[in-house]
Amino acid sequence: MPHDVQAAPRSRRPRNTLTVEAILDAAETVAALGFESLTIRAVATELGASPMALYRYFGTKGELVDALLNRVLGRFRPPPESGDWISELRGFARRHRELLNRHPWAIGALIGHPYPGPNALPIGETALRILGRGGIAGDGAVATFSGIIALNYGWSSFVTARGGDGHAPDPLPPAPPEYPLSLAAAASLAGYGSAAHYERVLDQLLAGVEAAAAEQARDTPLR
């Protein structure tokens, strides 16, 4: 009679071959399948190592999560300087949203923990520097920066939850007759959550920012 065929056990990783980068690579692979599945044990399994071996590098799951999110934020690249601060601010917003779209598994974690490490600082610094060139500083700059970030997190969360990439992944059901305005907007609602709609909202937000900067410049007395 044939013997039962059993899967070969996964080989263990040789001792002393782990690195922080290797652990983070494995953690990202696990997180991409669902952030809720990210545990020290799951990462160790992905690496073919023992959980205790990982604790030499990350004392807790929280430390591992912080390092992974900090790594994601470190991939942000600021827009090139163009001499047009509004265009640069638009480029900043787009690049930040693209970063989130490339790492949908990290969006929820970053919303709840926006400062996992020092790589968060250059993002804010970039936005504040651009706004400063437009004459916006202090509360106005921080509010504008946070508004752009909130738009991106909200939009990216919405699109990710619908399983799309910003190009209207799922059509909405038709509105019943008792909602005539929604019924009349059916064609536009086909683009609900789309990248084109994001650009339109971003344009409106930046138009308001530019108008506020111009008004502030008019009201600032010359010295």
C-alpha positions as a Markdown table, in Angstrom:
| # | Residue | x | y | z |
|---|---|---|---|---|
| 1 | Met | 0.0 | 0.0 | 0.0 |
| 2 | Pro | 1.3 | 3.5 | -0.8 |
| 3 | His | 2.5 | 5.4 | 2.2 |
| 4 | Asp | 0.7 | 8.7 | 3.0 |
| 5 | Val | 2.5 | 11.6 | 1.4 |
| 6 | Gln | 3.2 | 14.4 | 3.9 |
| 7 | Ala | 4.4 | 17.8 | 3.1 |
| 8 | Ala | 8.0 | 18.4 | 3.9 |
| 9 | Pro | 8.5 | 20.6 | 6.9 |
| 10 | Arg | 9.7 | 24.1 | 6.1 |
| 11 | Ser | 13.4 | 24.4 | 6.7 |
| 12 | Arg | 14.6 | 26.7 | 9.4 |
| 13 | Arg | 16.6 | 29.8 | 8.6 |
| 14 | Pro | 20.3 | 29.4 | 9.6 |
| 15 | Arg | 21.1 | 31.2 | 12.9 |
| 16 | Asn | 22.5 | 34.7 | 12.8 |
| 17 | Thr | 21.3 | 35.4 | 9.3 |
| 18 | Leu | 18.4 | 37.8 | 10.1 |
| 19 | Thr | 18.7 | 41.5 | 9.4 |
| 20 | Val | 16.3 | 44.3 | 10.2 |
| 21 | Glu | 15.7 | 44.8 | 6.4 |
| 22 | Ala | 14.9 | 41.1 | 6.0 |
| 23 | Ile | 12.4 | 41.2 | 8.8 |
| 24 | Leu | 10.7 | 44.3 | 7.4 |
| 25 | Asp | 10.6 | 42.7 | 4.0 |
| 26 | Ala | 8.8 | 39.7 | 5.4 |
| 27 | Ala | 6.5 | 41.9 | 7.6 |
| 28 | Glu | 5.5 | 43.8 | 4.5 |
| 29 | Thr | 4.7 | 40.6 | 2.7 |
| 30 | Val | 2.5 | 39.5 | 5.6 |
| 31 | Ala | 0.8 | 42.9 | 6.0 |
| 32 | Ala | 0.0 | 43.1 | 2.3 |
| 33 | Leu | -2.3 | 40.0 | 2.8 |
| 34 | Gly | -4.2 | 41.9 | 5.6 |
| 35 | Phe | -2.8 | 44.1 | 8.3 |
| 36 | Glu | -4.7 | 42.3 | 11.0 |
| 37 | Ser | -2.6 | 39.2 | 10.2 |
| 38 | Leu | 0.7 | 40.9 | 11.1 |
| 39 | Thr | 2.2 | 39.2 | 14.1 |
| 40 | Ile | 5.7 | 38.3 | 15.2 |
| 41 | Arg | 4.8 | 34.7 | 14.7 |
| 42 | Ala | 3.5 | 35.2 | 11.2 |
| 43 | Val | 6.6 | 37.2 | 10.2 |
| 44 | Ala | 8.8 | 34.5 | 11.7 |
| 45 | Thr | 7.0 | 31.8 | 9.7 |
| 46 | Glu | 7.5 | 33.9 | 6.5 |
| 47 | Leu | 11.2 | 34.1 | 7.3 |
| 48 | Gly | 11.6 | 30.4 | 8.3 |
| 49 | Ala | 12.8 | 31.6 | 11.7 |
| 50 | Ser | 11.7 | 31.2 | 15.3 |
| 51 | Pro | 9.7 | 34.0 | 16.9 |
| 52 | Met | 12.3 | 34.3 | 19.6 |
| 53 | Ala | 14.9 | 35.2 | 16.9 |
| 54 | Leu | 12.8 | 38.2 | 15.9 |
| 55 | Tyr | 12.6 | 39.5 | 19.4 |
| 56 | Arg | 16.3 | 40.2 | 19.3 |
| 57 | Tyr | 15.5 | 43.0 | 16.8 |
| 58 | Phe | 12.0 | 44.1 | 17.8 |
| 59 | Gly | 11.0 | 43.7 | 21.4 |
| 60 | Thr | 7.2 | 43.9 | 20.7 |
| 61 | Lys | 4.8 | 43.8 | 17.9 |
| 62 | Gly | 4.3 | 47.5 | 18.3 |
| 63 | Glu | 8.0 | 48.2 | 17.6 |
| 64 | Leu | 7.8 | 46.1 | 14.5 |
| 65 | Val | 4.7 | 47.9 | 13.3 |
| 66 | Asp | 6.3 | 51.3 | 14.0 |
| 67 | Ala | 9.4 | 50.4 | 12.0 |
| 68 | Leu | 7.3 | 49.1 | 9.1 |
| 69 | Leu | 5.1 | 52.2 | 8.9 |
| 70 | Asn | 8.1 | 54.4 | 9.2 |
| 71 | Arg | 9.6 | 52.5 | 6.3 |
| 72 | Val | 6.5 | 53.2 | 4.2 |
| 73 | Leu | 6.6 | 57.0 | 5.0 |
| 74 | Gly | 10.3 | 57.0 | 4.0 |
| 75 | Arg | 9.3 | 56.2 | 0.5 |
| 76 | Phe | 7.6 | 59.6 | 0.0 |
| 77 | Arg | 9.4 | 61.7 | -2.5 |
| 78 | Pro | 8.7 | 65.5 | -2.6 |
| 79 | Pro | 7.7 | 67.2 | -5.8 |
| 80 | Pro | 10.5 | 69.2 | -7.7 |
| 81 | Glu | 10.6 | 72.9 | -7.1 |
| 82 | Ser | 9.0 | 74.8 | -9.9 |
| 83 | Gly | 8.7 | 78.4 | -8.7 |
| 84 | Asp | 4.9 | 77.9 | -8.6 |
| 85 | Trp | 4.0 | 77.1 | -5.1 |
| 86 | Ile | 0.4 | 76.0 | -5.9 |
| 87 | Ser | 1.6 | 73.6 | -8.5 |
| 88 | Glu | 4.1 | 72.2 | -6.0 |
| 89 | Leu | 1.3 | 71.9 | -3.4 |
| 90 | Arg | -0.7 | 70.0 | -5.9 |
| 91 | Gly | 2.3 | 67.7 | -6.6 |
| 92 | Phe | 2.7 | 67.2 | -2.9 |
| 93 | Ala | -0.9 | 66.1 | -2.5 |
| 94 | Arg | -0.8 | 63.8 | -5.5 |
| 95 | Arg | 2.5 | 62.1 | -4.4 |
| 96 | His | 1.2 | 61.6 | -0.9 |
| 97 | Arg | -2.0 | 60.0 | -2.2 |
| 98 | Glu | 0.1 | 57.8 | -4.5 |
| 99 | Leu | 2.1 | 56.6 | -1.6 |
| 100 | Leu | -1.0 | 55.6 | 0.2 |
| 101 | Asn | -2.4 | 53.9 | -2.9 |
| 102 | Arg | 0.8 | 51.8 | -3.2 |
| 103 | His | 0.4 | 50.6 | 0.4 |
| 104 | Pro | -3.3 | 50.2 | 1.0 |
| 105 | Trp | -2.7 | 47.8 | 3.9 |
| 106 | Ala | -1.0 | 50.7 | 5.8 |
| 107 | Ile | -3.7 | 53.3 | 5.5 |
| 108 | Gly | -5.8 | 52.4 | 8.5 |
| 109 | Ala | -2.7 | 51.9 | 10.7 |
| 110 | Leu | -1.3 | 55.3 | 9.7 |
| 111 | Ile | -4.6 | 57.1 | 10.4 |
| 112 | Gly | -4.4 | 55.8 | 13.9 |
| 113 | His | -0.7 | 56.3 | 14.3 |
| 114 | Pro | 0.4 | 59.1 | 12.0 |
| 115 | Tyr | 3.9 | 59.5 | 13.6 |
| 116 | Pro | 5.5 | 56.0 | 13.7 |
| 117 | Gly | 9.0 | 57.4 | 13.4 |
| 118 | Pro | 11.2 | 60.2 | 12.0 |
| 119 | Asn | 10.3 | 59.6 | 8.4 |
| 120 | Ala | 7.0 | 61.4 | 9.0 |
| 121 | Leu | 8.8 | 64.6 | 9.6 |
| 122 | Pro | 10.0 | 65.3 | 6.0 |
| 123 | Ile | 6.5 | 65.0 | 4.7 |
| 124 | Gly | 5.2 | 67.8 | 7.0 |
| 125 | Glu | 8.3 | 69.8 | 6.4 |
| 126 | Thr | 7.8 | 69.7 | 2.7 |
| 127 | Ala | 4.2 | 70.9 | 2.9 |
| 128 | Leu | 5.1 | 73.7 | 5.3 |
| 129 | Arg | 8.0 | 74.8 | 3.2 |
| 130 | Ile | 5.7 | 75.0 | 0.1 |
| 131 | Leu | 3.0 | 76.8 | 2.0 |
| 132 | Gly | 5.6 | 79.2 | 3.4 |
| 133 | Arg | 6.5 | 80.3 | -0.1 |
| 134 | Gly | 2.9 | 81.2 | -0.6 |
| 135 | Gly | 2.9 | 83.3 | 2.5 |
| 136 | Ile | 1.0 | 80.8 | 4.6 |
| 137 | Ala | 2.4 | 80.1 | 8.0 |
| 138 | Gly | 1.4 | 79.2 | 11.6 |
| 139 | Asp | -2.1 | 77.9 | 12.1 |
| 140 | Gly | -3.0 | 78.5 | 8.5 |
| 141 | Ala | -0.2 | 76.3 | 7.2 |
| 142 | Val | -0.9 | 73.5 | 9.7 |
| 143 | Ala | -4.6 | 73.6 | 9.0 |
| 144 | Thr | -4.0 | 73.4 | 5.2 |
| 145 | Phe | -1.4 | 70.6 | 5.5 |
| 146 | Ser | -3.7 | 68.6 | 7.8 |
| 147 | Gly | -6.7 | 69.2 | 5.4 |
| 148 | Ile | -4.7 | 67.8 | 2.5 |
| 149 | Ile | -3.6 | 64.8 | 4.5 |
| 150 | Ala | -7.1 | 64.2 | 5.7 |
| 151 | Leu | -8.5 | 64.4 | 2.2 |
| 152 | Asn | -5.9 | 61.8 | 1.0 |
| 153 | Tyr | -6.4 | 59.4 | 3.9 |
| 154 | Gly | -10.2 | 59.6 | 3.6 |
| 155 | Trp | -10.2 | 59.2 | -0.2 |
| 156 | Ser | -7.7 | 56.4 | -0.2 |
| 157 | Ser | -9.6 | 54.6 | 2.6 |
| 158 | Phe | -12.9 | 54.9 | 0.7 |
| 159 | Val | -11.4 | 53.6 | -2.5 |
| 160 | Thr | -9.6 | 50.8 | -0.8 |
| 161 | Ala | -12.7 | 49.7 | 1.1 |
| 162 | Arg | -14.5 | 49.5 | -2.2 |
| 163 | Gly | -11.8 | 47.3 | -3.7 |
| 164 | Gly | -10.8 | 49.8 | -6.4 |
| 165 | Asp | -8.0 | 52.1 | -7.4 |
| 166 | Gly | -9.9 | 55.3 | -7.8 |
| 167 | His | -11.5 | 54.6 | -11.1 |
| 168 | Ala | -15.1 | 53.9 | -9.9 |
| 169 | Pro | -14.6 | 50.2 | -9.1 |
| 170 | Asp | -18.3 | 49.5 | -8.4 |
| 171 | Pro | -21.3 | 51.2 | -10.0 |
| 172 | Leu | -23.8 | 52.5 | -7.5 |
| 173 | Pro | -27.4 | 51.2 | -7.7 |
| 174 | Pro | -29.9 | 53.5 | -9.5 |
| 175 | Ala | -31.8 | 55.9 | -7.2 |
| 176 | Pro | -35.5 | 55.4 | -6.8 |
| 177 | Pro | -37.9 | 58.1 | -8.2 |
| 178 | Glu | -38.4 | 59.7 | -4.8 |
| 179 | Tyr | -34.8 | 60.9 | -4.9 |
| 180 | Pro | -35.0 | 63.0 | -8.1 |
| 181 | Leu | -31.7 | 64.9 | -7.6 |
| 182 | Ser | -29.8 | 61.6 | -7.2 |
| 183 | Leu | -31.6 | 60.2 | -10.2 |
| 184 | Ala | -30.6 | 63.2 | -12.3 |
| 185 | Ala | -27.0 | 62.9 | -11.2 |
| 186 | Ala | -26.8 | 59.2 | -12.2 |
| 187 | Ala | -24.2 | 59.8 | -14.9 |
| 188 | Ser | -21.9 | 61.7 | -12.6 |
| 189 | Leu | -22.4 | 59.2 | -9.8 |
| 190 | Ala | -20.9 | 56.6 | -12.1 |
| 191 | Gly | -17.6 | 58.3 | -11.2 |
| 192 | Tyr | -18.2 | 58.2 | -7.5 |
| 193 | Gly | -14.8 | 57.9 | -5.8 |
| 194 | Ser | -12.9 | 58.1 | -9.1 |
| 195 | Ala | -9.4 | 59.6 | -9.6 |
| 196 | Ala | -11.1 | 62.3 | -11.8 |
| 197 | His | -13.3 | 63.3 | -8.9 |
| 198 | Tyr | -10.3 | 63.4 | -6.6 |
| 199 | Glu | -8.6 | 65.8 | -8.9 |
| 200 | Arg | -11.7 | 68.0 | -9.0 |
| 201 | Val | -11.9 | 68.2 | -5.2 |
| 202 | Leu | -8.2 | 68.9 | -5.0 |
| 203 | Asp | -8.5 | 71.7 | -7.5 |
| 204 | Gln | -11.3 | 73.2 | -5.4 |
| 205 | Leu | -9.3 | 72.9 | -2.2 |
| 206 | Leu | -6.2 | 74.5 | -3.7 |
| 207 | Ala | -8.3 | 77.3 | -5.3 |
| 208 | Gly | -9.5 | 78.2 | -1.8 |
| 209 | Val | -5.9 | 78.0 | -0.4 |
| 210 | Glu | -4.6 | 80.3 | -3.1 |
| 211 | Ala | -7.5 | 82.7 | -2.6 |
| 212 | Ala | -6.8 | 82.8 | 1.1 |
| 213 | Ala | -3.1 | 83.4 | 0.5 |
| 214 | Ala | -3.9 | 86.3 | -1.8 |
| 215 | Glu | -6.3 | 87.8 | 0.6 |
| 216 | Gln | -3.8 | 87.6 | 3.4 |
| 217 | Ala | -1.2 | 89.3 | 1.2 |
| 218 | Arg | -3.6 | 92.2 | 0.5 |
| 219 | Asp | -4.3 | 92.6 | 4.2 |
| 220 | Thr | -0.7 | 92.5 | 5.3 |
| 221 | Pro | 0.6 | 96.0 | 5.6 |
| 222 | Leu | 3.8 | 96.9 | 3.8 |
| 223 | Arg | 6.8 | 97.6 | 5.9 |
